[in-house]
PDB file of C-alpha atoms in Angstrom:
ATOM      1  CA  UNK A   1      35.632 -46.635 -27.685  1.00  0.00           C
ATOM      2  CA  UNK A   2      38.214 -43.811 -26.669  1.00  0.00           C
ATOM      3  CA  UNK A   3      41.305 -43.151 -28.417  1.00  0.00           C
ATOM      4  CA  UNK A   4      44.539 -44.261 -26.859  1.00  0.00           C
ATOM      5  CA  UNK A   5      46.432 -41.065 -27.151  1.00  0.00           C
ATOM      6  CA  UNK A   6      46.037 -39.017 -24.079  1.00  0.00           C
ATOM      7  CA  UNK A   7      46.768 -35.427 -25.693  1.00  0.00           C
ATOM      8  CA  UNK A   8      46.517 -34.220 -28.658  1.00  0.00           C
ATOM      9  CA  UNK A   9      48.173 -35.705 -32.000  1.00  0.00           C
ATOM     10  CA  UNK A  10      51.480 -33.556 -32.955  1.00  0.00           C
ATOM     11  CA  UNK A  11      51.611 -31.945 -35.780  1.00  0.00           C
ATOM     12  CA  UNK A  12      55.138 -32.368 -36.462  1.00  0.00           C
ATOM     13  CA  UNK A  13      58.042 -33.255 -33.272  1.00  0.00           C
ATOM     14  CA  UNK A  14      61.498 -32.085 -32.671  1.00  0.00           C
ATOM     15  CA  UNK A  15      62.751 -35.275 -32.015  1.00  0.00           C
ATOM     16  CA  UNK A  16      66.059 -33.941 -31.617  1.00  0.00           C
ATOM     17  CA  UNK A  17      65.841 -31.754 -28.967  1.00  0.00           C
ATOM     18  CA  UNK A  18      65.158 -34.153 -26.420  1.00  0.00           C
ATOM     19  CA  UNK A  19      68.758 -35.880 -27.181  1.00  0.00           C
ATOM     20  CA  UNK A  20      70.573 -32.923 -27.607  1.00  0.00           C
ATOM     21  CA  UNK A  21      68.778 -30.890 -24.252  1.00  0.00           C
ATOM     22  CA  UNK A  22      67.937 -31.716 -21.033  1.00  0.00           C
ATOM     23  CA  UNK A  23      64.286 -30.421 -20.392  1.00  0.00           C
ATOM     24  CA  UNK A  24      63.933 -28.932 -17.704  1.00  0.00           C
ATOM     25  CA  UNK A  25      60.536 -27.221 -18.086  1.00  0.00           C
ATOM     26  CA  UNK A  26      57.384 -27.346 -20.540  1.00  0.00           C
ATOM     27  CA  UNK A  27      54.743 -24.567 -21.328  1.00  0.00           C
ATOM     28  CA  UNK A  28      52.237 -24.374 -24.016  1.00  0.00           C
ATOM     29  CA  UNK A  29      51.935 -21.501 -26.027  1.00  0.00           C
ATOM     30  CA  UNK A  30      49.818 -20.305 -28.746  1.00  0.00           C
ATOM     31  CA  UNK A  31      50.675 -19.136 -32.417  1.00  0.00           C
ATOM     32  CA  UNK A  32      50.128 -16.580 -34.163  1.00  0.00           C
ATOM     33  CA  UNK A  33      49.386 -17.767 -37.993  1.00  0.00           C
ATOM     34  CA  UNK A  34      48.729 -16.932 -41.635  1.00  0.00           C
ATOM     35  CA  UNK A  35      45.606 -18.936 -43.288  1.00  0.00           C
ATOM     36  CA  UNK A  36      47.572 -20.928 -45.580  1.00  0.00           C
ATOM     37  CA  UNK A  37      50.004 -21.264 -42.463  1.00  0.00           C
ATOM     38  CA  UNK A  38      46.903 -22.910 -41.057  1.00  0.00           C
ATOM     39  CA  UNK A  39      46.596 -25.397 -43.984  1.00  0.00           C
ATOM     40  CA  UNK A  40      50.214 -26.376 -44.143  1.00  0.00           C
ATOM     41  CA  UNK A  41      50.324 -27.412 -40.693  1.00  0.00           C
ATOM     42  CA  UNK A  42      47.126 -29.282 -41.106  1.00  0.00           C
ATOM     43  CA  UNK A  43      48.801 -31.282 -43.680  1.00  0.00           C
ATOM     44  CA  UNK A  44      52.007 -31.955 -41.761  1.00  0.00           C
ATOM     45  CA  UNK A  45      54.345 -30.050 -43.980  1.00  0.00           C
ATOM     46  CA  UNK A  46      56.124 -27.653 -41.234  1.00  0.00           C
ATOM     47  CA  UNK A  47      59.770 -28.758 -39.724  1.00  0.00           C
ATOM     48  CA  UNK A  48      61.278 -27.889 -36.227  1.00  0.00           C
ATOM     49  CA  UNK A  49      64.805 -29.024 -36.474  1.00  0.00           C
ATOM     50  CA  UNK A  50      66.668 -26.222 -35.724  1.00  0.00           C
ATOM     51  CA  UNK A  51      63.519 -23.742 -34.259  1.00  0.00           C
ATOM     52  CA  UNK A  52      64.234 -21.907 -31.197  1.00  0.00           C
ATOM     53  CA  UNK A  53      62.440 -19.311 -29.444  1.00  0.00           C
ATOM     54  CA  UNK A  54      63.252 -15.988 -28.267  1.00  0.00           C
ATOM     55  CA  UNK A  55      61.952 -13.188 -25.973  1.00  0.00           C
ATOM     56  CA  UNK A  56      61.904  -9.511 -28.110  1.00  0.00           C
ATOM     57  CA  UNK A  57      60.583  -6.576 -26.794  1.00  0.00           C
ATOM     58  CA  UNK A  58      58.342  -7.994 -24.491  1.00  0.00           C
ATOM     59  CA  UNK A  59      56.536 -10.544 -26.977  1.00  0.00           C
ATOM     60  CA  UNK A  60      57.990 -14.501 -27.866  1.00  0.00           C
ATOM     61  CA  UNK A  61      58.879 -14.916 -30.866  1.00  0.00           C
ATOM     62  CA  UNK A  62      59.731 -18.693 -32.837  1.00  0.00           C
ATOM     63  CA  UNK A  63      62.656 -18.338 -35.425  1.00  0.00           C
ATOM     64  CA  UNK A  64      63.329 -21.171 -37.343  1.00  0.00           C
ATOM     65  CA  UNK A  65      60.356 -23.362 -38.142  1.00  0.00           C
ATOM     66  CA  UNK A  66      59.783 -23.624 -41.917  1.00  0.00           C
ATOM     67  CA  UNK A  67      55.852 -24.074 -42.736  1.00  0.00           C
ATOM     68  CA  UNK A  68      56.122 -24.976 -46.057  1.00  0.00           C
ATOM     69  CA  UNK A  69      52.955 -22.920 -48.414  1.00  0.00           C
ATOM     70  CA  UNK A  70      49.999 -24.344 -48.912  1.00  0.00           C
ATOM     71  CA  UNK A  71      49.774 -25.553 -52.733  1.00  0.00           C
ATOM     72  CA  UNK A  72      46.648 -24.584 -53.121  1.00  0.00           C
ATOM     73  CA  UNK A  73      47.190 -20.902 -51.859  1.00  0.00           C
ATOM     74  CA  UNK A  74      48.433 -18.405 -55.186  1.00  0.00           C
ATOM     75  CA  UNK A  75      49.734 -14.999 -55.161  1.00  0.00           C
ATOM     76  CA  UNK A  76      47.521 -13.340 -51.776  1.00  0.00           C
ATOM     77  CA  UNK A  77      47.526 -15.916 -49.171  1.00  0.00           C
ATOM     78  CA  UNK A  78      51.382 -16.495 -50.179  1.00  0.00           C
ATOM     79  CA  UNK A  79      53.599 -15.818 -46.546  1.00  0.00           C
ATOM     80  CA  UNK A  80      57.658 -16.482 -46.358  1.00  0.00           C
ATOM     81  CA  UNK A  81      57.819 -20.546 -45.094  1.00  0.00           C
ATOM     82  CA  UNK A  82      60.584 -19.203 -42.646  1.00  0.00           C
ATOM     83  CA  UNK A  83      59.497 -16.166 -41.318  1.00  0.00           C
ATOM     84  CA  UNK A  84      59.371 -15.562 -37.636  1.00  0.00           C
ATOM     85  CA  UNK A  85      56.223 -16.114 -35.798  1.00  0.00           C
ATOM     86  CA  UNK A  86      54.836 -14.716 -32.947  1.00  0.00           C
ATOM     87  CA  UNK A  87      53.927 -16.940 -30.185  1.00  0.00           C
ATOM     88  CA  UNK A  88      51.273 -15.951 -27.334  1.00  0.00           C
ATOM     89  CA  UNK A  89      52.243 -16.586 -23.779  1.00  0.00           C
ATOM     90  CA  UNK A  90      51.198 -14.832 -20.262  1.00  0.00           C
ATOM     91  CA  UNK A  91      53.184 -11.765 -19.543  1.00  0.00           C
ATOM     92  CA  UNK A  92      54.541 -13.319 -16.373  1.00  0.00           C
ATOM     93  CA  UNK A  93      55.282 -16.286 -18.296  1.00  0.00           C
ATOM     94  CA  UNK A  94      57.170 -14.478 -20.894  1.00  0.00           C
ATOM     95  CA  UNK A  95      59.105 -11.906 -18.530  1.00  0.00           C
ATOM     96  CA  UNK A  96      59.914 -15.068 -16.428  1.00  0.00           C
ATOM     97  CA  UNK A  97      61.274 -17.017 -19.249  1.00  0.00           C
ATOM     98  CA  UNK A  98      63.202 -14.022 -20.517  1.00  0.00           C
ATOM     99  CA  UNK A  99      65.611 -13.320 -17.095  1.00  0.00           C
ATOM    100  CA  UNK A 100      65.791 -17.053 -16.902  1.00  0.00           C
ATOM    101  CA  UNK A 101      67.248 -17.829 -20.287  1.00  0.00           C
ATOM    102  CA  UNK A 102      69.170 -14.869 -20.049  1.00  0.00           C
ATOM    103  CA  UNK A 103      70.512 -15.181 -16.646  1.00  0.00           C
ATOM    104  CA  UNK A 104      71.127 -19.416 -16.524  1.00  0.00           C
ATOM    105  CA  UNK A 105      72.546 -19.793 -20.350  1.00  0.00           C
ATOM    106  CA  UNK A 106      69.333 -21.904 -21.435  1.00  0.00           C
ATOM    107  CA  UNK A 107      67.011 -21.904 -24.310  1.00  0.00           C
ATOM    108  CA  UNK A 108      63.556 -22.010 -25.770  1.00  0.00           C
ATOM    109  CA  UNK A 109      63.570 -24.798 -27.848  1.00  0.00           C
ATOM    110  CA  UNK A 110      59.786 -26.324 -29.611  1.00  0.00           C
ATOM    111  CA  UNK A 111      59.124 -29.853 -28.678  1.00  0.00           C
ATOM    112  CA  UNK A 112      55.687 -30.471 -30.724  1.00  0.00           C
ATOM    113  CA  UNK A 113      53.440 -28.151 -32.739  1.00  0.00           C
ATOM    114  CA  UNK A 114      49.803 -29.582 -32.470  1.00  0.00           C
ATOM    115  CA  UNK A 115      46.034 -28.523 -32.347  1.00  0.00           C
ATOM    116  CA  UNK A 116      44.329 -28.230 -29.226  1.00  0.00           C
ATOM    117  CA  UNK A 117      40.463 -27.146 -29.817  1.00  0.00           C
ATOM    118  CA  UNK A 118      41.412 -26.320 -33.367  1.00  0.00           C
ATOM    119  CA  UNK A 119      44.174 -23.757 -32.247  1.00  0.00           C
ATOM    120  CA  UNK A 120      47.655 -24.031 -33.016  1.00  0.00           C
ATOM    121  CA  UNK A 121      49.784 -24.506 -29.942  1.00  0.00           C
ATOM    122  CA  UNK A 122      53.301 -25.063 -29.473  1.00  0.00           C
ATOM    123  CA  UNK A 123      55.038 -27.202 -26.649  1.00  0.00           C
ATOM    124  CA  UNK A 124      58.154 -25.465 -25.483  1.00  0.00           C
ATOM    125  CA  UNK A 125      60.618 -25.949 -23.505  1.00  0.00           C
ATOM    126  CA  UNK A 126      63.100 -24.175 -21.308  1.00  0.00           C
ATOM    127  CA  UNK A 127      66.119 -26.584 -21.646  1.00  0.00           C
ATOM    128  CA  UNK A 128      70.114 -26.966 -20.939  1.00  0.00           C
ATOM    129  CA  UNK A 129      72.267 -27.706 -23.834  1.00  0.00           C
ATOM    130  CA  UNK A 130      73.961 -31.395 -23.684  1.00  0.00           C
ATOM    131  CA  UNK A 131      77.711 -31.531 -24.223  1.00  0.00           C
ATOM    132  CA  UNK A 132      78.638 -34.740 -26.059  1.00  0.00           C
ATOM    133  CA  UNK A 133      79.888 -36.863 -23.347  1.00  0.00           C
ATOM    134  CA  UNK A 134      76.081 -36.043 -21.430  1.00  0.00           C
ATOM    135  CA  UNK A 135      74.705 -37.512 -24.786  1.00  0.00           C
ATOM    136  CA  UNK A 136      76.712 -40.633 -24.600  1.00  0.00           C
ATOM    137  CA  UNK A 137      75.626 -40.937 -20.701  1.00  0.00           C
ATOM    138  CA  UNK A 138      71.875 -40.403 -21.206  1.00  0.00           C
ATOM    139  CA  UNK A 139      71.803 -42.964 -24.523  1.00  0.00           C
ATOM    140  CA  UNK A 140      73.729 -45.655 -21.924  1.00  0.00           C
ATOM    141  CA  UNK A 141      71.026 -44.752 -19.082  1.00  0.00           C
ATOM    142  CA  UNK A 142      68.183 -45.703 -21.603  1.00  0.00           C
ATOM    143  CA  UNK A 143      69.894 -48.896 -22.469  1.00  0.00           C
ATOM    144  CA  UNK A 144      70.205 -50.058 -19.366  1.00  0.00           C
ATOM    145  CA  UNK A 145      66.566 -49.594 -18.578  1.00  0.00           C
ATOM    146  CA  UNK A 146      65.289 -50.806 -21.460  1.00  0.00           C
ATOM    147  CA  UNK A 147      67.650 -54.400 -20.918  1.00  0.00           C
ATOM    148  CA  UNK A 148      65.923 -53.983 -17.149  1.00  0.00           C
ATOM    149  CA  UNK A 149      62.509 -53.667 -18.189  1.00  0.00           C
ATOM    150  CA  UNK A 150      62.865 -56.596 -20.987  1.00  0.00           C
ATOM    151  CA  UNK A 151      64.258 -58.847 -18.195  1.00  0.00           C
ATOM    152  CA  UNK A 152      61.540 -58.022 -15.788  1.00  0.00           C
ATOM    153  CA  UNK A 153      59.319 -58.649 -18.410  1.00  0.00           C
ATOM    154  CA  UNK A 154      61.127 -62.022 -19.410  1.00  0.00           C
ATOM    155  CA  UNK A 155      60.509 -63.424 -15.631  1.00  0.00           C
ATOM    156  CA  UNK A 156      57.173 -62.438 -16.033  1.00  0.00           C
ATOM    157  CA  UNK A 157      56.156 -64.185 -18.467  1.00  0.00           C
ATOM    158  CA  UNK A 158      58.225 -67.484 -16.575  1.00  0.00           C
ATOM    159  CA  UNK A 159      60.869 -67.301 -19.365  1.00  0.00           C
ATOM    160  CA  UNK A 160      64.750 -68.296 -17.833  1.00  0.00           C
TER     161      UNK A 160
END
């Protein structure tokens, strides 16, 4: 029987992002890891909440995330949990998101970190910064369709 996730299962979510940004594009980019790095994301223990990416010379790179080390890694495979890491885009893809964030006032913020054919990817996204009042508008918008959706779903089951 086939699994009922269409993608791949994140590694770890920036839940935040999504309420405090509005998305307005997605790419997928690779990432450039340690072993132990490897590990640690395997088991979940890596946070996004205040990651961001940034163009530097030509290359992405993701500051932020904290992989926490792998316990079972001593002395050699040891890296610094909040180190930047590189991520691996298309040239185009890079130079493109460089004059945009630099020229609109948006950001690279990471949405999901997850494995894709047992590579670490990241899910970025080039996003607009919410002020507070665009936060209280989008939470009311989601209200309001969820109350339509459980009414529509109320009259279809022939509930009054």
């Amino acid at each position: 029987m086939p699994s009922k996730s269409a993608g791949p299962r994140p590694v770890a979510q920036n839940r935040r992002a999504r309420h405090d940004y509005d998305i307005l594009e997605r790419f997928e980019a690779g990432m450039v890891l340690a072993g132990s790095e490897v590990k640690s994301l395997r088991a979940g223990k890596v946070q996004l909440r205040d990651a961001y990416a940034r163009v530097q010379n030509g290359e992405m790179w993701l500051h932020g995330v904290h992989v926490a080390p792998y316990a079972f890694s001593a002395g050699f495979g040891a890296v610094d949990p909040d180190r930047p890491r590189k991520l691996l885009l298309h040239r185009r893809e890079i130079e493109e998101l460089g004059q945009r964030t630099a020229q609109d006032s948006l950001t690279l913020v990471p949405l999901a970190i997850y494995f894709k054919d047992g590579r670490a990817k990241v899910d970025l996204a080039l996003a607009r910064g919410r002020r507070r009042y665009d936060k209280r508008h989008a939470i009311a918008e989601r209200d309001a369709a969820r109350e339509a959706a459980r009414a529509v779903r109320g009259r279809d089951r022939g509930e009054t």
